PDB file of C-alpha atoms in Angstrom:
ATOM      1  CA  MET S  17      24.088  57.182 258.192  1.00  0.00           C
ATOM      2  CA  ILE S  18      23.127  55.437 261.636  1.00  0.00           C
ATOM      3  CA  ARG S  19      24.311  52.400 263.058  1.00  0.00           C
ATOM      4  CA  ARG S  20      24.117  50.644 266.592  1.00  0.00           C
ATOM      5  CA  ILE S  21      27.560  49.977 268.356  1.00  0.00           C
ATOM      6  CA  ALA S  22      28.392  48.616 271.721  1.00  0.00           C
ATOM      7  CA  LEU S  23      29.965  50.515 274.180  1.00  0.00           C
ATOM      8  CA  SER S  24      33.685  50.339 274.486  1.00  0.00           C
ATOM      9  CA  ALA S  25      32.859  50.292 278.523  1.00  0.00           C
ATOM     10  CA  LEU S  26      31.623  47.008 278.009  1.00  0.00           C
ATOM     11  CA  VAL S  27      34.606  46.058 279.659  1.00  0.00           C
ATOM     12  CA  LEU S  28      32.672  47.623 282.903  1.00  0.00           C
ATOM     13  CA  GLY S  29      30.109  44.755 282.401  1.00  0.00           C
ATOM     14  CA  LEU S  30      27.821  47.196 280.767  1.00  0.00           C
ATOM     15  CA  THR S  31      25.603  45.832 278.222  1.00  0.00           C
ATOM     16  CA  THR S  32      23.616  49.237 276.609  1.00  0.00           C
ATOM     17  CA  THR S  33      23.654  50.114 272.740  1.00  0.00           C
ATOM     18  CA  THR S  34      23.185  52.884 271.601  1.00  0.00           C
ATOM     19  CA  ALA S  35      22.360  54.972 268.331  1.00  0.00           C
ATOM     20  CA  VAL S  36      25.238  57.370 267.213  1.00  0.00           C
ATOM     21  CA  ALA S  37      26.429  59.151 264.589  1.00  0.00           C
ATOM     22  CA  GLN S  38      28.983  56.997 262.233  1.00  0.00           C
ATOM     23  CA  PRO S  39      32.260  58.971 262.908  1.00  0.00           C
ATOM     24  CA  ALA S  40      34.288  60.463 260.034  1.00  0.00           C
ATOM     25  CA  ALA S  41      37.183  58.121 258.974  1.00  0.00           C
ATOM     26  CA  ALA S  42      39.547  60.705 260.236  1.00  0.00           C
ATOM     27  CA  ALA S  43      38.160  59.918 264.115  1.00  0.00           C
ATOM     28  CA  PRO S  44      40.326  57.587 266.310  1.00  0.00           C
ATOM     29  CA  LYS S  45      39.271  54.354 267.061  1.00  0.00           C
ATOM     30  CA  VAL S  46      39.113  52.673 270.513  1.00  0.00           C
ATOM     31  CA  GLY S  47      42.748  51.188 270.752  1.00  0.00           C
ATOM     32  CA  ASP S  48      44.500  53.492 268.812  1.00  0.00           C
ATOM     33  CA  THR S  49      47.550  55.871 270.022  1.00  0.00           C
ATOM     34  CA  LEU S  50      46.521  59.658 270.497  1.00  0.00           C
ATOM     35  CA  GLU S  51      48.307  62.277 271.249  1.00  0.00           C
ATOM     36  CA  LEU S  52      47.986  64.867 273.340  1.00  0.00           C
ATOM     37  CA  ALA S  53      47.302  67.450 270.465  1.00  0.00           C
ATOM     38  CA  PRO S  54      47.065  65.698 267.348  1.00  0.00           C
ATOM     39  CA  GLY S  55      48.949  67.458 264.610  1.00  0.00           C
ATOM     40  CA  ALA S  56      46.418  66.560 262.338  1.00  0.00           C
ATOM     41  CA  TRP S  57      43.678  67.690 264.381  1.00  0.00           C
ATOM     42  CA  GLY S  58      45.007  71.911 263.064  1.00  0.00           C
ATOM     43  CA  VAL S  59      46.334  74.589 265.105  1.00  0.00           C
ATOM     44  CA  GLN S  60      44.103  75.715 267.566  1.00  0.00           C
ATOM     45  CA  LYS S  61      43.299  78.890 269.817  1.00  0.00           C
ATOM     46  CA  TRP S  62      43.844  77.915 273.248  1.00  0.00           C
ATOM     47  CA  THR S  63      42.310  79.691 276.415  1.00  0.00           C
ATOM     48  CA  LEU S  64      45.423  78.489 279.020  1.00  0.00           C
ATOM     49  CA  GLY S  65      47.540  77.308 276.628  1.00  0.00           C
ATOM     50  CA  ALA S  66      48.321  74.450 274.502  1.00  0.00           C
ATOM     51  CA  PRO S  67      47.636  70.990 275.891  1.00  0.00           C
ATOM     52  CA  SER S  68      50.571  70.236 278.174  1.00  0.00           C
ATOM     53  CA  VAL S  69      52.403  67.208 278.451  1.00  0.00           C
ATOM     54  CA  ASN S  70      54.022  67.270 281.546  1.00  0.00           C
ATOM     55  CA  ASP S  71      50.780  68.202 283.501  1.00  0.00           C
ATOM     56  CA  ALA S  72      48.644  65.240 281.554  1.00  0.00           C
ATOM     57  CA  ALA S  73      51.475  62.835 282.367  1.00  0.00           C
ATOM     58  CA  GLY S  74      49.685  59.857 284.381  1.00  0.00           C
ATOM     59  CA  LYS S  75      46.526  60.849 284.298  1.00  0.00           C
ATOM     60  CA  VAL S  76      43.460  59.905 281.975  1.00  0.00           C
ATOM     61  CA  VAL S  77      42.865  62.304 278.950  1.00  0.00           C
ATOM     62  CA  ILE S  78      39.326  63.350 278.236  1.00  0.00           C
ATOM     63  CA  HIS S  79      39.206  65.375 275.082  1.00  0.00           C
ATOM     64  CA  TRP S  80      35.614  67.111 274.859  1.00  0.00           C
ATOM     65  CA  PHE S  81      33.850  68.537 271.854  1.00  0.00           C
ATOM     66  CA  CYS S  82      31.052  70.449 272.231  1.00  0.00           C
ATOM     67  CA  THR S  83      28.553  73.326 270.900  1.00  0.00           C
ATOM     68  CA  PRO S  84      26.481  76.318 272.923  1.00  0.00           C
ATOM     69  CA  LYS S  85      22.945  76.274 272.809  1.00  0.00           C
ATOM     70  CA  VAL S  86      23.279  72.509 272.943  1.00  0.00           C
ATOM     71  CA  THR S  87      21.109  71.035 276.088  1.00  0.00           C
ATOM     72  CA  ALA S  88      22.724  67.923 276.066  1.00  0.00           C
ATOM     73  CA  CYS S  89      26.401  69.742 275.849  1.00  0.00           C
ATOM     74  CA  THR S  90      25.672  71.499 279.340  1.00  0.00           C
ATOM     75  CA  GLU S  91      24.326  68.587 280.778  1.00  0.00           C
ATOM     76  CA  ASP S  92      27.529  66.587 279.752  1.00  0.00           C
ATOM     77  CA  LEU S  93      29.612  69.769 280.861  1.00  0.00           C
ATOM     78  CA  ASP S  94      28.681  69.231 284.717  1.00  0.00           C
ATOM     79  CA  ARG S  95      29.549  65.267 284.490  1.00  0.00           C
ATOM     80  CA  VAL S  96      32.902  66.339 282.564  1.00  0.00           C
ATOM     81  CA  ILE S  97      33.784  68.821 285.729  1.00  0.00           C
ATOM     82  CA  LYS S  98      32.827  66.131 287.951  1.00  0.00           C
ATOM     83  CA  LEU S  99      35.373  63.450 286.645  1.00  0.00           C
ATOM     84  CA  ARG S 100      38.094  66.502 286.639  1.00  0.00           C
ATOM     85  CA  GLU S 101      37.377  67.297 290.412  1.00  0.00           C
ATOM     86  CA  ASN S 102      37.772  63.568 291.207  1.00  0.00           C
ATOM     87  CA  GLY S 103      41.339  63.549 290.316  1.00  0.00           C
ATOM     88  CA  GLY S 104      43.731  61.773 287.946  1.00  0.00           C
ATOM     89  CA  VAL S 105      41.931  63.354 284.787  1.00  0.00           C
ATOM     90  CA  TYR S 106      43.322  66.015 282.459  1.00  0.00           C
ATOM     91  CA  ILE S 107      40.393  67.750 280.283  1.00  0.00           C
ATOM     92  CA  VAL S 108      41.399  69.133 276.648  1.00  0.00           C
ATOM     93  CA  GLY S 109      38.100  70.706 275.546  1.00  0.00           C
ATOM     94  CA  TYR S 110      37.099  71.626 272.037  1.00  0.00           C
ATOM     95  CA  ILE S 111      34.147  74.475 272.074  1.00  0.00           C
ATOM     96  CA  ASN S 112      32.694  74.748 268.536  1.00  0.00           C
ATOM     97  CA  GLY S 113      31.982  78.751 269.292  1.00  0.00           C
ATOM     98  CA  THR S 114      33.494  82.000 270.572  1.00  0.00           C
ATOM     99  CA  ALA S 115      36.436  82.585 273.093  1.00  0.00           C
ATOM    100  CA  ARG S 116      33.439  83.872 275.249  1.00  0.00           C
ATOM    101  CA  ASP S 117      31.337  80.868 274.866  1.00  0.00           C
ATOM    102  CA  ALA S 118      34.764  78.626 275.506  1.00  0.00           C
ATOM    103  CA  LYS S 119      35.381  80.571 278.662  1.00  0.00           C
ATOM    104  CA  LYS S 120      31.988  81.442 280.183  1.00  0.00           C
ATOM    105  CA  LYS S 121      29.249  78.793 278.778  1.00  0.00           C
ATOM    106  CA  LEU S 122      31.085  75.871 278.208  1.00  0.00           C
ATOM    107  CA  ASP S 123      34.280  75.715 280.059  1.00  0.00           C
ATOM    108  CA  PRO S 124      34.877  72.156 281.644  1.00  0.00           C
ATOM    109  CA  ILE S 125      38.390  73.731 283.610  1.00  0.00           C
ATOM    110  CA  ARG S 126      37.238  76.668 284.998  1.00  0.00           C
ATOM    111  CA  GLU S 127      40.072  79.308 284.419  1.00  0.00           C
ATOM    112  CA  SER S 128      42.498  79.436 287.418  1.00  0.00           C
ATOM    113  CA  GLU S 129      40.410  76.564 289.252  1.00  0.00           C
ATOM    114  CA  GLY S 130      41.810  74.203 286.697  1.00  0.00           C
ATOM    115  CA  VAL S 131      45.342  75.393 286.199  1.00  0.00           C
ATOM    116  CA  GLY S 132      47.295  72.321 285.425  1.00  0.00           C
ATOM    117  CA  ARG S 133      44.184  70.287 284.985  1.00  0.00           C
ATOM    118  CA  GLY S 134      43.700  70.914 280.945  1.00  0.00           C
ATOM    119  CA  THR S 135      42.728  73.455 278.851  1.00  0.00           C
ATOM    120  CA  VAL S 136      39.940  74.683 276.298  1.00  0.00           C
ATOM    121  CA  ALA S 137      39.701  75.447 272.431  1.00  0.00           C
ATOM    122  CA  SER S 138      37.437  77.180 270.298  1.00  0.00           C
ATOM    123  CA  GLY S 139      37.036  79.469 267.317  1.00  0.00           C
ATOM    124  CA  VAL S 140      37.876  78.444 263.257  1.00  0.00           C
ATOM    125  CA  GLY S 141      39.829  76.244 264.530  1.00  0.00           C
ATOM    126  CA  VAL S 142      37.687  73.839 266.313  1.00  0.00           C
ATOM    127  CA  LYS S 143      35.139  74.510 263.761  1.00  0.00           C
ATOM    128  CA  LYS S 144      37.399  72.475 261.295  1.00  0.00           C
ATOM    129  CA  LEU S 145      38.187  69.933 263.503  1.00  0.00           C
ATOM    130  CA  PHE S 146      34.463  69.191 263.964  1.00  0.00           C
ATOM    131  CA  LYS S 147      34.187  68.813 260.177  1.00  0.00           C
ATOM    132  CA  THR S 148      37.137  66.310 260.044  1.00  0.00           C
ATOM    133  CA  LEU S 149      36.043  64.172 262.716  1.00  0.00           C
ATOM    134  CA  GLY S 150      32.217  64.638 261.634  1.00  0.00           C
ATOM    135  CA  ILE S 151      30.869  65.821 264.871  1.00  0.00           C
ATOM    136  CA  ALA S 152      27.266  67.692 264.173  1.00  0.00           C
ATOM    137  CA  LYS S 153      27.070  69.678 267.447  1.00  0.00           C
ATOM    138  CA  GLY S 154      28.263  67.387 270.197  1.00  0.00           C
ATOM    139  CA  PRO S 155      28.804  65.899 273.051  1.00  0.00           C
ATOM    140  CA  TRP S 156      31.854  63.857 272.005  1.00  0.00           C
ATOM    141  CA  SER S 157      34.296  62.880 273.967  1.00  0.00           C
ATOM    142  CA  ILE S 158      37.593  60.873 273.349  1.00  0.00           C
ATOM    143  CA  VAL S 159      39.012  59.033 276.313  1.00  0.00           C
ATOM    144  CA  VAL S 160      42.531  58.365 276.791  1.00  0.00           C
ATOM    145  CA  ASP S 161      44.234  56.343 279.152  1.00  0.00           C
ATOM    146  CA  VAL S 162      47.789  56.917 280.369  1.00  0.00           C
ATOM    147  CA  ASP S 163      49.589  54.652 277.987  1.00  0.00           C
ATOM    148  CA  GLY S 164      48.075  56.944 275.169  1.00  0.00           C
ATOM    149  CA  LYS S 165      45.761  54.467 273.998  1.00  0.00           C
ATOM    150  CA  VAL S 166      42.153  55.149 273.340  1.00  0.00           C
ATOM    151  CA  LYS S 167      39.847  53.144 275.717  1.00  0.00           C
ATOM    152  CA  ALA S 168      36.237  54.313 274.853  1.00  0.00           C
ATOM    153  CA  ILE S 169      34.884  57.095 272.599  1.00  0.00           C
ATOM    154  CA  THR S 170      31.287  58.627 273.092  1.00  0.00           C
ATOM    155  CA  THR S 171      29.267  60.289 270.292  1.00  0.00           C
ATOM    156  CA  SER S 172      25.746  61.163 271.633  1.00  0.00           C
ATOM    157  CA  GLY S 173      24.407  62.766 274.774  1.00  0.00           C
ATOM    158  CA  ASP S 174      22.763  59.372 275.807  1.00  0.00           C
ATOM    159  CA  ILE S 175      22.111  58.786 279.549  1.00  0.00           C
ATOM    160  CA  ASN S 176      23.556  55.140 279.242  1.00  0.00           C
ATOM    161  CA  GLU S 177      26.504  55.703 277.019  1.00  0.00           C
ATOM    162  CA  LEU S 178      27.953  58.692 279.425  1.00  0.00           C
ATOM    163  CA  ASP S 179      27.416  56.616 282.536  1.00  0.00           C
ATOM    164  CA  ALA S 180      28.989  53.663 280.784  1.00  0.00           C
ATOM    165  CA  ARG S 181      31.457  56.533 279.932  1.00  0.00           C
ATOM    166  CA  ASP S 182      32.217  58.093 283.126  1.00  0.00           C
ATOM    167  CA  ALA S 183      32.258  54.447 285.091  1.00  0.00           C
ATOM    168  CA  MET S 184      34.992  53.679 283.117  1.00  0.00           C
ATOM    169  CA  VAL S 185      37.011  56.978 283.465  1.00  0.00           C
ATOM    170  CA  LYS S 186      36.508  56.576 287.380  1.00  0.00           C
ATOM    171  CA  GLN S 187      37.923  53.209 287.179  1.00  0.00           C
ATOM    172  CA  LEU S 188      40.774  53.995 285.252  1.00  0.00           C
ATOM    173  CA  ALA S 189      41.716  57.275 287.510  1.00  0.00           C
ATOM    174  CA  ALA S 190      41.532  54.439 290.281  1.00  0.00           C
ATOM    175  CA  ALA S 191      44.113  52.562 288.719  1.00  0.00           C
ATOM    176  CA  ILE S 192      46.483  55.126 288.558  1.00  0.00           C
ATOM    177  CA  LYS S 193      49.751  54.005 290.345  1.00  0.00           C
ATOM    178  CA  PRO S 194      53.155  55.713 290.607  1.00  0.00           C
ATOM    179  CA  TYR S 195      54.794  52.618 291.194  1.00  0.00           C
ATOM    180  CA  THR S 196      54.820  48.834 292.266  1.00  0.00           C
ATOM    181  CA  THR S 197      56.905  46.841 294.676  1.00  0.00           C
ATOM    182  CA  THR S 198      58.199  43.216 294.567  1.00  0.00           C
ATOM    183  CA  ASN S 199      59.881  41.565 296.714  1.00  0.00           C
ATOM    184  CA  ASP S 200      62.221  38.487 296.611  1.00  0.00           C
ATOM    185  CA  GLY S 201      63.692  36.454 299.558  1.00  0.00           C
ATOM    186  CA  ALA S 202      65.688  32.839 300.268  1.00  0.00           C
ATOM    187  CA  LYS S 203      62.995  30.624 301.790  1.00  0.00           C
ATOM    188  CA  GLY S 204      65.633  28.325 303.777  1.00  0.00           C
ATOM    189  CA  GLY S 205      69.179  27.502 302.959  1.00  0.00           C
ATOM    190  CA  ASN S 206      72.456  25.958 305.182  1.00  0.00           C
ATOM    191  CA  PRO S 207      74.912  27.745 307.075  1.00  0.00           C
ATOM    192  CA  SER S 208      77.225  28.105 304.175  1.00  0.00           C
ATOM    193  CA  SER S 209      74.544  29.807 302.149  1.00  0.00           C
ATOM    194  CA  LYS S 210      74.896  33.415 301.313  1.00  0.00           C
ATOM    195  CA  LEU S 211      70.548  34.409 301.052  1.00  0.00           C
ATOM    196  CA  PRO S 212      69.907  37.713 298.815  1.00  0.00           C
ATOM    197  CA  PHE S 213      66.951  39.612 300.242  1.00  0.00           C
ATOM    198  CA  THR S 214      65.645  42.330 297.468  1.00  0.00           C
ATOM    199  CA  ILE S 215      63.182  45.243 297.407  1.00  0.00           C
ATOM    200  CA  ARG S 216      62.526  46.323 293.563  1.00  0.00           C
ATOM    201  CA  ILE S 217      60.487  49.167 293.015  1.00  0.00           C
ATOM    202  CA  GLN S 218      59.247  49.803 289.391  1.00  0.00           C
ATOM    203  CA  LEU S 219      57.826  53.352 288.792  1.00  0.00           C
ATOM    204  CA  SER S 220      55.199  54.248 286.230  1.00  0.00           C
ATOM    205  CA  PRO S 221      56.317  55.079 282.658  1.00  0.00           C
ATOM    206  CA  TRP S 222      56.176  59.395 283.425  1.00  0.00           C
ATOM    207  CA  LEU S 223      58.081  59.326 286.303  1.00  0.00           C
ATOM    208  CA  THR S 224      61.522  59.715 287.226  1.00  0.00           C
ATOM    209  CA  TYR S 225      63.652  58.803 290.644  1.00  0.00           C
ATOM    210  CA  SER S 226      64.579  62.097 292.476  1.00  0.00           C
ATOM    211  CA  LYS S 227      67.850  62.862 294.232  1.00  0.00           C
ATOM    212  CA  LYS S 228      65.926  65.557 296.094  1.00  0.00           C
ATOM    213  CA  SER S 229      65.502  63.362 299.062  1.00  0.00           C
ATOM    214  CA  PRO S 230      68.026  60.399 300.544  1.00  0.00           C
ATOM    215  CA  MET S 231      67.720  57.203 298.479  1.00  0.00           C
ATOM    216  CA  GLU S 232      67.923  54.307 301.515  1.00  0.00           C
ATOM    217  CA  LEU S 233      67.610  51.072 302.835  1.00  0.00           C
ATOM    218  CA  THR S 234      67.536  49.407 306.116  1.00  0.00           C
ATOM    219  CA  PHE S 235      67.672  45.833 307.042  1.00  0.00           C
ATOM    220  CA  THR S 236      66.642  44.204 310.617  1.00  0.00           C
ATOM    221  CA  GLY S 237      67.013  40.832 311.677  1.00  0.00           C
ATOM    222  CA  PRO S 238      68.150  38.667 315.244  1.00  0.00           C
ATOM    223  CA  LYS S 239      72.147  38.947 316.008  1.00  0.00           C
ATOM    224  CA  GLU S 240      72.452  35.591 314.702  1.00  0.00           C
ATOM    225  CA  LEU S 241      72.023  36.782 311.014  1.00  0.00           C
ATOM    226  CA  LYS S 242      75.106  38.299 309.343  1.00  0.00           C
ATOM    227  CA  CYS S 243      74.398  40.390 306.660  1.00  0.00           C
ATOM    228  CA  ASP S 244      76.920  42.361 304.259  1.00  0.00           C
ATOM    229  CA  ALA S 245      75.054  45.208 305.003  1.00  0.00           C
ATOM    230  CA  THR S 246      72.163  46.833 307.507  1.00  0.00           C
ATOM    231  CA  THR S 247      72.301  49.930 305.482  1.00  0.00           C
ATOM    232  CA  LEU S 248      72.023  50.799 301.601  1.00  0.00           C
ATOM    233  CA  LYS S 249      72.680  54.300 300.475  1.00  0.00           C
ATOM    234  CA  GLY S 250      73.167  56.103 297.208  1.00  0.00           C
ATOM    235  CA  ASP S 251      75.471  53.890 294.619  1.00  0.00           C
ATOM    236  CA  GLN S 252      74.569  50.851 296.489  1.00  0.00           C
ATOM    237  CA  LEU S 253      71.156  50.726 295.520  1.00  0.00           C
ATOM    238  CA  LYS S 254      70.616  50.046 291.767  1.00  0.00           C
ATOM    239  CA  ILE S 255      68.682  52.058 289.284  1.00  0.00           C
ATOM    240  CA  GLU S 256      68.395  51.241 285.664  1.00  0.00           C
ATOM    241  CA  GLY S 257      65.728  52.631 283.787  1.00  0.00           C
ATOM    242  CA  LYS S 258      62.448  52.471 285.707  1.00  0.00           C
ATOM    243  CA  THR S 259      63.500  49.989 287.728  1.00  0.00           C
ATOM    244  CA  LEU S 260      64.987  50.549 291.625  1.00  0.00           C
ATOM    245  CA  THR S 261      67.005  47.402 293.444  1.00  0.00           C
ATOM    246  CA  GLY S 262      68.234  46.839 296.815  1.00  0.00           C
ATOM    247  CA  THR S 263      69.497  43.837 298.051  1.00  0.00           C
ATOM    248  CA  VAL S 264      71.243  42.432 301.306  1.00  0.00           C
ATOM    249  CA  HIS S 265      73.018  38.877 301.286  1.00  0.00           C
ATOM    250  CA  CYS S 266      73.395  37.324 304.849  1.00  0.00           C
ATOM    251  CA  THR S 267      74.253  33.811 305.876  1.00  0.00           C
ATOM    252  CA  ALA S 268      73.278  32.424 309.550  1.00  0.00           C
ATOM    253  CA  THR S 269      73.419  29.189 311.729  1.00  0.00           C
ATOM    254  CA  LYS S 270      70.894  26.537 312.264  1.00  0.00           C
ATOM    255  CA  GLY S 271      67.457  27.725 313.192  1.00  0.00           C
ATOM    256  CA  SER S 272      64.146  29.748 311.964  1.00  0.00           C
ATOM    257  CA  TYR S 273      64.400  33.517 311.337  1.00  0.00           C
ATOM    258  CA  GLU S 274      62.488  36.413 310.388  1.00  0.00           C
ATOM    259  CA  ALA S 275      64.017  39.804 308.646  1.00  0.00           C
ATOM    260  CA  ARG S 276      62.763  42.966 307.908  1.00  0.00           C
ATOM    261  CA  ALA S 277      63.821  45.730 305.464  1.00  0.00           C
ATOM    262  CA  GLU S 278      62.549  49.150 304.822  1.00  0.00           C
ATOM    263  CA  LEU S 279      63.400  51.049 301.473  1.00  0.00           C
ATOM    264  CA  ARG S 280      62.817  55.157 301.545  1.00  0.00           C
ATOM    265  CA  PHE S 281      62.790  56.705 297.882  1.00  0.00           C
ATOM    266  CA  ALA S 282      61.954  59.703 296.275  1.00  0.00           C
ATOM    267  CA  TYR S 283      60.621  60.487 292.570  1.00  0.00           C
ATOM    268  CA  GLU S 284      59.389  63.255 290.371  1.00  0.00           C
ATOM    269  CA  SER S 285      56.593  63.868 287.772  1.00  0.00           C
ATOM    270  CA  PRO S 286      57.398  65.805 284.584  1.00  0.00           C
ATOM    271  CA  SER S 287      55.760  68.943 285.969  1.00  0.00           C
ATOM    272  CA  GLY S 288      58.695  68.946 288.849  1.00  0.00           C
ATOM    273  CA  ALA S 289      55.979  67.516 291.773  1.00  0.00           C
ATOM    274  CA  LEU S 290      58.081  65.482 293.974  1.00  0.00           C
ATOM    275  CA  GLY S 291      56.773  61.842 295.626  1.00  0.00           C
ATOM    276  CA  LEU S 292      58.091  59.725 298.314  1.00  0.00           C
ATOM    277  CA  GLY S 293      57.597  56.158 298.843  1.00  0.00           C
ATOM    278  CA  VAL S 294      58.440  53.973 301.636  1.00  0.00           C
ATOM    279  CA  GLU S 295      57.892  50.262 300.822  1.00  0.00           C
ATOM    280  CA  ALA S 296      58.805  47.330 303.234  1.00  0.00           C
ATOM    281  CA  ALA S 297      59.033  43.344 302.998  1.00  0.00           C
ATOM    282  CA  SER S 298      59.593  40.905 305.310  1.00  0.00           C
ATOM    283  CA  TRP S 299      60.755  37.189 305.230  1.00  0.00           C
ATOM    284  CA  LYS S 300      60.375  34.198 307.225  1.00  0.00           C
ATOM    285  CA  PHE S 301      63.122  31.420 306.452  1.00  0.00           C
ATOM    286  CA  GLU S 302      64.688  28.289 307.744  1.00  0.00           C
ATOM    287  CA  ILE S 303      68.396  27.485 308.498  1.00  0.00           C
ATOM    288  CA  LYS S 304      69.210  23.942 308.341  1.00  0.00           C
ATOM    289  CA  PRO S 305      72.379  22.122 308.877  1.00  0.00           C
TER     290      PRO S 305
END
């Protein structure tokens, strides 16, 4: 049964529509939460081991489905490989064929070149999965954002549909950030005011703060500025969940001032990769009698 659907990538401003096969009821929909290796998809035989939650954390996941000797699959394979090479993308391939087909003909991971970037399944389990999802031959792809939500589903080799998918994946990958930074500071006060100056780091959900590198906040300002600390280390920095906060309180005599703080910190991915962050903030404020 054929119907016409608007691409989920319309969020990118694309207006193309294309005729596609009706997915089976078991197939996910845009907006659904999709696990990296859904239990309902059955036991699979993987060429590079089962999909790794640690390796996929913080990446856009593309579940890619294809069949050997299908021209559109070969053409889409090149696209998927390029998306993977651009970074921020993890590929889970499902090849409806033999292990040789998965390793040599339709491998979006390219064996050792793709370690940590995905894996590929083949064999009887994939054949059953194609029937479960209502896939004839492919190419099919399901794009899942870092929050585990399905962002797009492509069900044909139509060039417009694939262009829209590729643009969406690039946009999603470019938006991946390990953390965000905010800062707060008083804009003024009087000589008795105890003025707070804060830098706050919010880690992305898949990361954790690390003690493998020292965390330190340094605060600098004119000598008239009297602060409770100019350096914060260890427990002087507050960590609650994914939020790291450093705050210094100061007083000053009448005048106009400018102060600056720099916060250094470290974080780890689920795979153990260490990241280092250095964020700074500056404040201008005035003390009036």
